Amino acid sequence: MREVLEQLTQEFAGRIAAAPSYPDQLYAAIAIADIPAIAAALRSRHSARLAAVFAEDRVRPEAAFYNYYVFERRGNPCYLILRARIPAEDPRFPSLAPALPSVNWQEREIHDWFGIQAEGHPNPRRVALHDNWPDVHPLRKDFPLHTALPAFEGDQHVYRPTLGEGVFQIPVGPVHAGIIEPGHFNFAVAGEPILYLQLRMFYTHKGTEKLFEQLPAQKGVFLAESVSGDSAFSHATAFCQAVEKASGMDVPSRAGFMRTVLLELERIDNHIADVGAIAMDVGFVIANAHAGRLREMALAINEELTGSRLLRGMACLGGVRRDWSASQIAALRDAIATLEREFRDLVALLKSSDSTRDRLERTGFLHPEKASALGIVGVGGRASGIDLDVRRDHPYAAYRHLSWRVPVYQEGDVLRRMQVRIDEVFESVAMLRAALGDLPGGPHRAPDLVIEPGRCALSAVEGWRGEILYWVRTGPANRIERCKIKDPSMNNWPGLVEAVQGNIIADFPVINKSFNLSYSGTDR
Amino acid sequence: MFKILQKTLRAGTVTQPYPETAASLASGFRGLPEFDLENWRDARPAADACPSGAIAVTDAGRFRTVTVDYGRCILCGECAAVTPEGAVRVGRNFEAAATDRKALVISAQYTLDAEGRQTCLVRAAPEIGRQLTRQIHRILGRSLAIREVDAGSCNGCELEIVALNNSVHDIERFGIHFVASPRHADMLLVTGPVTRNMELALRKTYDATPDPKLVVAVGACGISGGIFGTNYATRGGVDQVIPVDVYIPGCPPRPEALLFGILMAVGRLRNRQ
């Protein structure tokens, strides 16, 4: 990325200034008016991907907000982070959404949280704060976390009408029929096929990013575990890595391997559950029963290693909270062997059913071009030709010591989203074996460190769902001044909207399950 | 077809007979922390370390009140890790559901020395587990239909609730099943914290559930708001919005803890042989 930044600096003579950086994340200051041109140059001439856009309130010390644009480029482990000042008295920025649909929600979020207007945004309505909220901007520093807002008396969201003979709308949620998280889906259908789906998220918005600003970093780890409960360890690790990078904390190599083991275990238990749930949604109940049994085996080994079935209470700054004994590691090896054998049987069972394949193939097709425009990441991306994997592209923990195949398919249907999961379970099993074989000795945790205030850092983790990004600015007294969280679901929900079009509404559950996105991770 | 049958037979019976027999827990399992109130010399480190504010210390002159709220506990074990004398231990108990919110709170009064260390336990409120046997709504005591409502959770509780339906925990062996609509439900199983954006939906769901009905609040967040507490976006625990009959602590409560609380709510817990 250094060459890219140098070329950019020449192209935009004098308007890009390098800022304090790390070897794997370059910072540069730009003028906010230049961002459309710079983003276009980065995307077209340097084939860079815009991974995240977010803002920060620096009004008190600097009389300004800042927008951050995180770019990455395939084959280069370094991120390029552009930082643009937005004066507090004139809070607006030029929207990139007309050219780049992937930032649609992110830019609107900046408006809702900070009151900075995305100028030229094609759909500048609220996204994160529901329409009935009063006119507040909760991530501004002058908005206290514990503000008691009055009863919401504003208007409810007005969905776009769908007109035409025989066309009708089906509202679903936020309380759903299954045991899942809340969100509202408004389907427009003509007969059975879905014409158009409108999503309303952020029902589980809990003020999480604001809450991070009130907690010491050590306690923030537990909050990160509760951002998305099925990715507790991935989110907590992403948070820890960001704080460690900002404060210059070295993580012992044993801890890096242990983190890798736990991250892969999280991938395995979730992927097994999803494979079962996809089978369930097309009526293959027995396959789901076996998957449920396997998942319980996986959760039992999670509990053996961390004290928690969902891997909670294990992540910490500087490593992991507890070391493993030889008997725990032996139990893990046994569990891996059983799981692999049983999972192979489960896959054979699934493949033996032609009717299952028939229901999954070409169902919920997400075109690779659309996936690319929407910035789809993770499992959903890899099933639609998007070859991204943070573990390979920006190695962390012990991934630089391991090798694996990243499964990528072009067909973009439910079958391939399931196949990506199946392939990844087997890859993860092999990675676990390799990581345990090379597990170094030494400490499992670095000594606590006083966190220097005013340092910023980005961290990325390939959670089982996809790319999880955390960006922190440290504050005084071991506190966090700003914590930006980006769950892969944020980008991927619009992918679901594309994938369901033209499918019969009865297939919506299985299409939704094949993405299995996090509501809480999106809503925070 | 033959292969499916063969696979099923080979897997055998995997359902755990809990609560007839004790749950099978991994050796490292962290349950609720246990407090040796008599020998606890200093509660301040534990209170400082607790990420969800479950342990509170209030000093007044030479006296200290320590409260431990299991309804806020996220089972992280930090209180035990920072308490040197072994007065706080990570326990293995998870059967802590209660019909009374106050039954989840331990309170102890101490006298203090000049350094603020606790010298003598003056008074302690009853320990958890004493008031658990009140039986309610026996009318629903047989088959039970549950509607699950996520009122703002991180999805951790939902994963464990889903696990109640797998072949290992198999809640249907009690005639208990999850239904798709509140109109078909006897019980709402609600996770939290209740967000401002889910408040109305939760009220409407409650109103749509026919009487007699039960409400069970699940997990630290459902009971108290947990680590999220109450803020501009959340209302805290479920009982801030609708009346609650049973509280099930945990983060998340493991499936057996959920089963324990659900059976308690319908008065179907029997003493284990």
Short mmCIF file of C-alpha atoms in Angstrom, two decimals, chain A residues 48-510:
data_model
loop_
_atom_site.label_atom_id
_atom_site.label_comp_id
_atom_site.label_asym_id
_atom_site.label_seq_id
_atom_site.Cartn_x
_atom_site.Cartn_y
_atom_site.Cartn_z
CA ALA A 48 -8.52 -1.36 -3.86
CA ARG A 49 -11.62 -2.28 -1.85
CA LEU A 50 -13.27 0.13 0.57
CA ALA A 51 -13.67 -2.06 3.65
CA ALA A 52 -15.23 0.45 6.04
CA VAL A 53 -16.33 4.05 6.49
CA PHE A 54 -16.88 5.52 9.94
CA ALA A 55 -16.66 8.75 11.90
CA GLU A 56 -15.31 10.11 15.14
CA ASP A 57 -16.22 13.12 17.29
CA ARG A 58 -13.18 15.30 18.03
CA VAL A 59 -15.20 18.46 18.53
CA ARG A 60 -13.93 19.26 22.00
CA PRO A 61 -10.18 19.05 21.33
CA GLU A 62 -10.14 19.95 17.62
CA ALA A 63 -13.50 21.56 16.78
CA ALA A 64 -14.05 18.87 14.15
CA PHE A 65 -15.38 15.46 13.28
CA TYR A 66 -13.28 13.02 11.30
CA ASN A 67 -14.35 10.50 8.70
CA TYR A 68 -12.19 7.43 8.15
CA TYR A 69 -12.02 5.40 4.94
CA VAL A 70 -10.36 1.99 5.25
CA PHE A 71 -9.00 0.57 1.97
CA GLU A 72 -7.35 -2.74 1.31
CA ARG A 73 -5.97 -4.42 -1.75
CA ARG A 74 -5.73 -8.12 -2.53
CA GLY A 75 -2.23 -9.51 -2.01
CA ASN A 76 -1.14 -6.68 0.24
CA PRO A 77 -1.33 -7.16 4.00
CA CYS A 78 -1.36 -3.42 4.69
CA TYR A 79 -4.49 -1.30 5.14
CA LEU A 80 -4.65 2.27 3.90
CA ILE A 81 -6.71 4.46 6.22
CA LEU A 82 -7.66 7.92 4.95
CA ARG A 83 -8.67 10.45 7.55
CA ALA A 84 -10.63 13.54 6.62
CA ARG A 85 -11.41 16.51 8.81
CA ILE A 86 -15.00 17.76 8.87
CA PRO A 87 -15.40 21.11 10.59
CA ALA A 88 -17.88 21.01 13.49
CA GLU A 89 -19.67 24.12 12.25
CA ASP A 90 -20.32 22.61 8.82
CA PRO A 91 -20.90 18.86 9.40
CA ARG A 92 -21.28 17.30 5.96
CA PHE A 93 -19.32 15.09 3.59
CA PRO A 94 -19.72 14.03 -0.04
CA SER A 95 -21.43 10.64 -0.26
CA LEU A 96 -19.71 7.78 -2.05
CA ALA A 97 -22.89 5.72 -2.17
CA PRO A 98 -23.96 6.77 -5.72
CA ALA A 99 -20.86 5.02 -7.10
CA LEU A 100 -20.42 2.50 -4.32
CA PRO A 101 -23.56 0.83 -2.93
CA SER A 102 -21.52 -0.97 -0.25
CA VAL A 103 -21.32 2.20 1.85
CA ASN A 104 -25.05 2.96 1.69
CA TRP A 105 -25.84 1.98 5.29
CA GLN A 106 -22.48 3.01 6.70
CA GLU A 107 -22.83 6.60 5.50
CA ARG A 108 -26.39 6.86 6.77
CA GLU A 109 -25.19 5.51 10.09
CA ILE A 110 -22.67 8.34 10.28
CA HIS A 111 -25.53 10.76 9.81
CA ASP A 112 -27.64 9.11 12.51
CA TRP A 113 -24.87 8.73 15.10
CA PHE A 114 -23.04 12.00 14.57
CA GLY A 115 -25.36 14.31 12.67
CA ILE A 116 -22.91 14.61 9.79
CA GLN A 117 -24.80 14.79 6.54
CA ALA A 118 -23.92 12.53 3.62
CA GLU A 119 -24.42 14.94 0.70
CA GLY A 120 -25.68 13.41 -2.50
CA HIS A 121 -26.68 10.14 -0.85
CA PRO A 122 -29.34 8.48 -3.03
CA ASN A 123 -31.46 7.45 -0.02
CA PRO A 124 -30.60 9.72 2.90
CA ARG A 125 -33.28 8.42 5.25
CA ARG A 126 -32.43 7.21 8.73
CA VAL A 127 -31.11 3.70 9.02
CA ALA A 128 -29.67 3.16 12.50
CA LEU A 129 -32.06 5.27 14.53
CA HIS A 130 -35.63 4.39 13.76
CA ASP A 131 -37.88 7.06 12.30
CA ASN A 132 -39.79 7.55 15.55
CA TRP A 133 -36.66 8.59 17.50
CA PRO A 134 -36.27 12.21 18.55
CA ASP A 135 -33.62 14.30 16.82
CA VAL A 136 -30.51 13.07 18.67
CA HIS A 137 -27.02 11.95 17.65
CA PRO A 138 -25.91 9.48 20.33
CA LEU A 139 -22.23 9.09 19.41
CA ARG A 140 -21.57 12.79 19.81
CA LYS A 141 -19.50 13.35 22.91
CA ASP A 142 -21.99 15.88 24.27
CA PHE A 143 -24.73 13.21 24.31
CA PRO A 144 -24.51 11.30 27.62
CA LEU A 145 -24.88 7.51 27.46
CA HIS A 146 -27.59 7.53 30.10
CA THR A 147 -29.77 10.16 28.45
CA ALA A 148 -33.39 9.26 29.23
CA LEU A 149 -35.18 9.85 25.95
CA PRO A 150 -38.91 10.61 26.06
CA ALA A 151 -41.46 8.14 24.72
CA PHE A 152 -41.07 7.75 20.98
CA GLU A 153 -43.97 9.59 19.43
CA GLY A 154 -42.57 10.23 16.00
CA ASP A 155 -43.83 8.53 12.86
CA GLN A 156 -43.16 4.87 12.15
CA HIS A 157 -41.15 3.97 9.09
CA VAL A 158 -43.03 4.28 5.82
CA TYR A 159 -42.17 1.45 3.45
CA ARG A 160 -42.04 2.08 -0.24
CA PRO A 161 -45.33 1.03 -1.77
CA THR A 162 -45.37 -1.73 -4.35
CA LEU A 163 -48.07 -1.26 -6.94
CA GLY A 164 -49.56 -3.40 -9.67
CA GLU A 165 -52.30 -5.89 -10.29
CA GLY A 166 -52.09 -8.89 -7.94
CA VAL A 167 -49.11 -7.45 -6.08
CA PHE A 168 -49.31 -7.42 -2.33
CA GLN A 169 -47.02 -6.84 0.61
CA ILE A 170 -46.26 -9.25 3.46
CA PRO A 171 -44.91 -7.67 6.63
CA VAL A 172 -42.87 -10.03 8.83
CA GLY A 173 -41.34 -9.26 12.22
CA PRO A 174 -39.74 -7.89 14.29
CA VAL A 175 -40.95 -10.85 16.39
CA HIS A 176 -40.36 -13.82 14.10
CA ALA A 177 -41.85 -17.29 13.99
CA GLY A 178 -38.57 -19.05 14.73
CA ILE A 179 -36.14 -18.60 17.57
CA ILE A 180 -34.11 -15.88 15.91
CA GLU A 181 -33.24 -12.25 16.36
CA PRO A 182 -35.65 -9.40 15.61
CA GLY A 183 -35.84 -7.43 12.38
CA HIS A 184 -38.58 -6.41 10.00
CA PHE A 185 -38.94 -7.80 6.50
CA ASN A 186 -41.42 -6.28 4.11
CA PHE A 187 -41.93 -8.56 1.10
CA ALA A 188 -43.60 -7.45 -2.07
CA VAL A 189 -44.89 -10.52 -3.86
CA ALA A 190 -46.83 -11.33 -6.99
CA GLY A 191 -48.23 -14.77 -6.44
CA GLU A 192 -45.40 -16.79 -4.98
CA PRO A 193 -42.28 -15.04 -6.32
CA ILE A 194 -40.72 -12.24 -4.31
CA LEU A 195 -40.49 -9.01 -6.30
CA TYR A 196 -38.78 -6.87 -3.75
CA LEU A 197 -37.70 -7.06 -0.12
CA GLN A 198 -37.34 -4.09 2.21
CA LEU A 199 -35.38 -4.58 5.41
CA ARG A 200 -35.65 -2.69 8.63
CA MET A 201 -32.85 -3.49 11.05
CA PHE A 202 -31.47 -1.95 14.26
CA TYR A 203 -34.24 -3.31 16.50
CA THR A 204 -31.52 -4.60 18.86
CA HIS A 205 -29.54 -1.36 18.97
CA LYS A 206 -28.10 -1.29 22.50
CA GLY A 207 -25.78 1.73 22.45
CA THR A 208 -22.77 -0.61 22.36
CA GLU A 209 -20.23 1.69 20.67
CA LYS A 210 -21.14 4.45 23.12
CA LEU A 211 -20.90 2.04 26.04
CA PHE A 212 -17.34 1.13 25.03
CA GLU A 213 -16.41 4.75 25.70
CA GLN A 214 -17.41 4.38 29.37
CA LEU A 215 -15.58 1.16 30.18
CA PRO A 216 -11.92 0.47 30.96
CA ALA A 217 -10.38 -1.47 28.06
CA GLN A 218 -10.12 -4.64 30.19
CA LYS A 219 -13.89 -4.66 30.69
CA GLY A 220 -14.51 -3.73 27.08
CA VAL A 221 -13.37 -7.27 26.23
CA PHE A 222 -16.54 -8.64 27.88
CA LEU A 223 -18.70 -6.14 26.06
CA ALA A 224 -17.10 -7.20 22.76
CA GLU A 225 -18.14 -10.78 23.59
CA SER A 226 -21.74 -9.56 23.66
CA VAL A 227 -21.76 -7.73 20.33
CA SER A 228 -22.80 -10.88 18.47
CA GLY A 229 -23.27 -13.89 20.74
CA ASP A 230 -22.40 -16.51 18.12
CA SER A 231 -19.09 -14.76 17.41
CA ALA A 232 -18.14 -13.92 20.99
CA PHE A 233 -14.51 -14.97 20.68
CA SER A 234 -14.00 -13.45 17.22
CA HIS A 235 -15.37 -10.07 18.27
CA ALA A 236 -13.45 -10.08 21.54
CA THR A 237 -10.24 -11.02 19.74
CA ALA A 238 -10.74 -8.26 17.19
CA PHE A 239 -11.20 -5.76 20.03
CA CYS A 240 -8.16 -7.06 21.94
CA GLN A 241 -5.96 -6.91 18.84
CA ALA A 242 -6.94 -3.31 18.21
CA VAL A 243 -6.09 -2.25 21.77
CA GLU A 244 -2.89 -4.30 21.74
CA LYS A 245 -1.77 -2.66 18.51
CA ALA A 246 -2.61 0.81 19.79
CA SER A 247 -0.73 0.29 23.01
CA GLY A 248 2.22 -1.61 21.58
CA MET A 249 1.48 -4.76 23.57
CA ASP A 250 3.19 -7.94 22.38
CA VAL A 251 1.11 -11.10 22.50
CA PRO A 252 3.08 -14.24 23.37
CA SER A 253 3.24 -16.76 20.54
CA ARG A 254 1.48 -19.44 22.60
CA ALA A 255 -1.46 -17.07 23.02
CA GLY A 256 -1.53 -16.46 19.27
CA PHE A 257 -1.85 -20.19 18.64
CA MET A 258 -4.49 -20.58 21.36
CA ARG A 259 -6.50 -17.75 19.84
CA THR A 260 -6.27 -19.42 16.45
CA VAL A 261 -7.54 -22.69 17.91
CA LEU A 262 -10.52 -20.95 19.53
CA LEU A 263 -11.34 -18.92 16.42
CA GLU A 264 -11.44 -22.11 14.35
CA LEU A 265 -13.56 -23.87 16.98
CA GLU A 266 -16.03 -20.99 16.78
CA ARG A 267 -16.12 -21.41 13.00
CA ILE A 268 -16.69 -25.16 13.30
CA ASP A 269 -19.57 -25.07 15.78
CA ASN A 270 -21.41 -22.34 13.87
CA HIS A 271 -20.85 -23.88 10.45
CA ILE A 272 -22.14 -27.25 11.67
CA ALA A 273 -25.26 -25.59 13.06
CA ASP A 274 -25.84 -23.73 9.80
CA VAL A 275 -25.43 -26.82 7.64
CA GLY A 276 -28.05 -28.51 9.81
CA ALA A 277 -30.36 -25.52 9.72
CA ILE A 278 -30.18 -25.26 5.91
CA ALA A 279 -31.12 -28.93 5.69
CA MET A 280 -33.94 -28.33 8.16
CA ASP A 281 -35.37 -25.47 6.11
CA VAL A 282 -35.84 -27.76 3.13
CA GLY A 283 -37.38 -30.46 5.27
CA PHE A 284 -34.38 -32.76 5.84
CA VAL A 285 -35.07 -33.06 9.56
CA ILE A 286 -32.81 -36.00 10.30
CA ALA A 287 -29.73 -34.24 8.92
CA ASN A 288 -30.48 -31.36 11.26
CA ALA A 289 -30.87 -33.75 14.19
CA HIS A 290 -27.39 -35.13 13.53
CA ALA A 291 -25.99 -31.63 13.07
CA GLY A 292 -27.51 -30.63 16.42
CA ARG A 293 -25.81 -33.60 18.04
CA LEU A 294 -22.46 -32.67 16.47
CA ARG A 295 -22.84 -29.10 17.51
CA GLU A 296 -23.34 -30.25 21.11
CA MET A 297 -20.05 -32.18 20.85
CA ALA A 298 -18.36 -29.02 19.61
CA LEU A 299 -19.87 -26.94 22.40
CA ALA A 300 -18.74 -29.49 24.99
CA ILE A 301 -15.14 -29.13 23.86
CA ASN A 302 -15.54 -25.34 23.86
CA GLU A 303 -16.65 -25.59 27.48
CA GLU A 304 -13.79 -27.90 28.37
CA LEU A 305 -11.27 -25.40 26.97
CA THR A 306 -12.81 -22.11 28.09
CA GLY A 307 -15.43 -22.83 30.77
CA SER A 308 -18.14 -21.60 28.40
CA ARG A 309 -20.02 -23.37 25.62
CA LEU A 310 -19.89 -20.18 23.57
CA LEU A 311 -16.21 -19.44 24.27
CA ARG A 312 -16.91 -16.55 26.62
CA GLY A 313 -14.63 -15.32 29.34
CA MET A 314 -11.47 -16.53 27.59
CA ALA A 315 -10.33 -13.55 25.51
CA CYS A 316 -8.25 -10.89 27.24
CA LEU A 317 -5.80 -8.15 26.39
CA GLY A 318 -2.32 -9.56 25.81
CA GLY A 319 -3.36 -13.16 25.17
CA VAL A 320 -5.93 -15.51 26.66
CA ARG A 321 -7.21 -15.68 30.22
CA ARG A 322 -6.34 -19.29 31.04
CA ASP A 323 -3.74 -21.79 29.87
CA TRP A 324 -4.56 -25.34 28.82
CA SER A 325 -3.36 -28.48 30.52
CA ALA A 326 -2.09 -31.52 28.63
CA SER A 327 -5.35 -33.31 29.38
CA GLN A 328 -7.42 -30.47 27.92
CA ILE A 329 -5.35 -30.57 24.75
CA ALA A 330 -5.73 -34.35 24.57
CA ALA A 331 -9.52 -33.93 24.95
CA LEU A 332 -9.45 -31.44 22.10
CA ARG A 333 -7.54 -33.83 19.83
CA ASP A 334 -10.07 -36.58 20.55
CA ALA A 335 -12.98 -34.23 19.95
CA ILE A 336 -11.53 -33.09 16.62
CA ALA A 337 -11.15 -36.68 15.45
CA THR A 338 -14.73 -37.58 16.39
CA LEU A 339 -16.16 -34.40 14.93
CA GLU A 340 -14.35 -34.85 11.65
CA ARG A 341 -15.53 -38.44 11.26
CA GLU A 342 -19.11 -37.60 12.20
CA PHE A 343 -19.21 -34.51 10.02
CA ARG A 344 -17.99 -36.53 7.05
CA ASP A 345 -20.93 -38.89 7.64
CA LEU A 346 -23.32 -35.95 7.86
CA VAL A 347 -22.07 -34.53 4.58
CA ALA A 348 -22.46 -37.93 2.93
CA LEU A 349 -26.02 -38.08 4.24
CA LEU A 350 -26.77 -34.64 2.78
CA LYS A 351 -25.20 -35.47 -0.57
CA SER A 352 -27.21 -38.69 -0.78
CA SER A 353 -30.42 -36.67 -1.01
CA ASP A 354 -31.18 -35.49 -4.54
CA SER A 355 -34.27 -33.65 -3.39
CA THR A 356 -32.18 -31.58 -0.97
CA ARG A 357 -29.77 -30.66 -3.74
CA ASP A 358 -32.69 -29.81 -5.96
CA ARG A 359 -34.06 -27.36 -3.39
CA LEU A 360 -30.69 -25.70 -2.76
CA GLU A 361 -29.17 -25.44 -6.22
CA ARG A 362 -29.87 -22.15 -8.02
CA THR A 363 -31.92 -21.02 -5.01
CA GLY A 364 -31.14 -17.55 -3.66
CA PHE A 365 -28.66 -16.70 -6.41
CA LEU A 366 -26.43 -13.73 -5.67
CA HIS A 367 -24.62 -12.65 -8.83
CA PRO A 368 -20.85 -12.19 -8.32
CA GLU A 369 -21.06 -8.68 -9.85
CA LYS A 370 -23.74 -7.65 -7.40
CA ALA A 371 -21.82 -9.25 -4.56
CA SER A 372 -18.82 -7.20 -5.55
CA ALA A 373 -20.76 -3.91 -5.79
CA LEU A 374 -22.36 -4.50 -2.42
CA GLY A 375 -19.05 -5.39 -0.81
CA ILE A 376 -20.26 -8.82 0.32
CA VAL A 377 -17.72 -10.53 2.60
CA GLY A 378 -17.22 -13.88 4.29
CA VAL A 379 -19.17 -17.04 3.47
CA GLY A 380 -21.75 -15.21 1.33
CA GLY A 381 -18.97 -13.51 -0.63
CA ARG A 382 -16.88 -16.63 -1.21
CA ALA A 383 -19.95 -18.46 -2.57
CA SER A 384 -20.32 -15.61 -5.11
CA GLY A 385 -16.73 -15.42 -6.29
CA ILE A 386 -15.41 -12.88 -3.75
CA ASP A 387 -12.05 -14.28 -2.78
CA LEU A 388 -11.50 -12.59 0.59
CA ASP A 389 -10.19 -14.12 3.79
CA VAL A 390 -8.71 -11.86 6.46
CA ARG A 391 -6.70 -14.78 7.85
CA ARG A 392 -4.79 -14.99 4.57
CA ASP A 393 -4.91 -11.35 3.47
CA HIS A 394 -4.02 -9.69 6.80
CA PRO A 395 -2.64 -12.50 8.96
CA TYR A 396 -3.05 -12.26 12.74
CA ALA A 397 -2.81 -14.65 15.71
CA ALA A 398 -0.96 -17.73 14.37
CA TYR A 399 -2.35 -17.76 10.83
CA ARG A 400 0.92 -16.86 9.17
CA HIS A 401 2.21 -20.26 10.37
CA LEU A 402 -0.66 -22.22 8.86
CA SER A 403 -1.83 -22.98 5.36
CA TRP A 404 -5.29 -23.81 4.09
CA ARG A 405 -7.45 -23.56 1.01
CA VAL A 406 -9.96 -20.73 0.77
CA PRO A 407 -13.04 -22.21 -0.90
CA VAL A 408 -14.47 -19.91 -3.56
CA TYR A 409 -17.43 -20.68 -5.83
CA GLN A 410 -19.00 -18.66 -8.63
CA GLU A 411 -22.53 -20.08 -8.56
CA GLY A 412 -23.68 -17.90 -5.64
CA ASP A 413 -26.61 -20.07 -4.55
CA VAL A 414 -27.70 -21.62 -1.25
CA LEU A 415 -25.98 -24.87 -2.17
CA ARG A 416 -22.61 -23.11 -2.54
CA ARG A 417 -23.04 -21.10 0.65
CA MET A 418 -23.54 -24.45 2.35
CA GLN A 419 -20.61 -25.95 0.46
CA VAL A 420 -18.30 -23.12 1.56
CA ARG A 421 -19.20 -23.98 5.16
CA ILE A 422 -18.63 -27.69 4.60
CA ASP A 423 -15.22 -27.07 3.00
CA GLU A 424 -14.27 -24.69 5.78
CA VAL A 425 -15.11 -27.16 8.53
CA PHE A 426 -12.66 -29.64 7.02
CA GLU A 427 -10.03 -26.94 6.50
CA SER A 428 -10.49 -25.78 10.11
CA VAL A 429 -10.09 -29.31 11.42
CA ALA A 430 -6.77 -29.58 9.58
CA MET A 431 -5.72 -26.16 10.87
CA LEU A 432 -6.56 -27.18 14.43
CA ARG A 433 -4.37 -30.26 14.10
CA ALA A 434 -1.50 -28.21 12.68
CA ALA A 435 -1.86 -25.52 15.34
CA LEU A 436 -1.89 -28.07 18.16
CA GLY A 437 1.14 -29.81 16.65
CA ASP A 438 3.09 -26.55 16.67
CA LEU A 439 1.67 -25.13 19.92
CA PRO A 440 4.62 -23.29 21.45
CA GLY A 441 5.37 -23.22 25.16
CA GLY A 442 5.79 -20.09 27.23
CA PRO A 443 3.29 -17.68 28.73
CA HIS A 444 -0.32 -17.50 27.56
CA ARG A 445 -0.73 -13.85 28.45
CA ALA A 446 1.41 -10.72 28.42
CA PRO A 447 1.61 -8.70 31.62
CA ASP A 448 -0.91 -5.87 31.91
CA LEU A 449 0.24 -2.62 30.40
CA VAL A 450 -0.76 0.95 30.95
CA ILE A 451 -2.48 1.99 27.75
CA GLU A 452 -1.09 5.17 26.30
CA PRO A 453 -3.87 7.64 25.48
CA GLY A 454 -4.49 9.09 22.03
CA ARG A 455 -3.39 6.07 19.99
CA CYS A 456 -5.50 4.68 17.16
CA ALA A 457 -5.46 1.24 15.61
CA LEU A 458 -7.48 -1.00 13.31
CA SER A 459 -7.86 -4.73 13.74
CA ALA A 460 -9.47 -7.38 11.56
CA VAL A 461 -10.57 -10.93 12.23
CA GLU A 462 -12.12 -13.44 9.85
CA GLY A 463 -15.02 -14.53 12.03
CA TRP A 464 -16.97 -17.56 10.85
CA ARG A 465 -19.37 -15.14 9.15
CA GLY A 466 -16.67 -12.97 7.57
CA GLU A 467 -14.58 -9.88 8.09
CA ILE A 468 -14.94 -8.29 11.54
CA LEU A 469 -13.30 -4.86 11.87
CA TYR A 470 -12.59 -2.93 15.07
CA TRP A 471 -11.03 0.50 15.23
CA VAL A 472 -10.17 2.10 18.55
CA ARG A 473 -8.80 5.37 19.85
CA THR A 474 -7.37 5.02 23.33
CA GLY A 475 -8.16 7.54 26.03
CA PRO A 476 -6.78 8.39 29.45
CA ALA A 477 -6.99 6.00 32.45
CA ASN A 478 -6.95 2.81 30.33
CA ARG A 479 -10.18 3.84 28.67
CA ILE A 480 -11.36 3.72 25.07
CA GLU A 481 -12.36 6.99 23.53
CA ARG A 482 -13.92 5.54 20.41
CA CYS A 483 -14.63 1.99 19.38
CA LYS A 484 -15.94 1.36 15.88
CA ILE A 485 -17.33 -2.09 15.27
CA LYS A 486 -18.08 -3.48 11.85
CA ASP A 487 -19.68 -6.88 11.73
CA PRO A 488 -19.69 -8.65 8.33
CA SER A 489 -23.50 -8.62 8.44
CA MET A 490 -23.48 -4.87 7.90
CA ASN A 491 -22.40 -5.36 4.29
CA ASN A 492 -24.17 -8.62 3.72
CA TRP A 493 -27.82 -7.80 4.51
CA PRO A 494 -28.29 -5.99 1.18
CA GLY A 495 -26.90 -9.16 -0.45
CA LEU A 496 -29.86 -11.05 0.99
CA VAL A 497 -32.20 -8.48 -0.56
CA GLU A 498 -30.67 -9.17 -3.99
CA ALA A 499 -30.55 -12.94 -3.53
CA VAL A 500 -34.25 -13.41 -2.72
CA GLN A 501 -35.61 -11.60 -5.77
CA GLY A 502 -37.53 -13.92 -8.05
CA ASN A 503 -37.49 -16.76 -5.54
CA ILE A 504 -40.70 -18.12 -4.10
CA ILE A 505 -41.47 -16.75 -0.67
CA ALA A 506 -41.45 -20.27 0.79
CA ASP A 507 -37.71 -20.37 0.06
CA PHE A 508 -37.00 -17.20 1.99
CA PRO A 509 -36.19 -19.01 5.26
CA VAL A 510 -33.55 -21.22 3.65
#
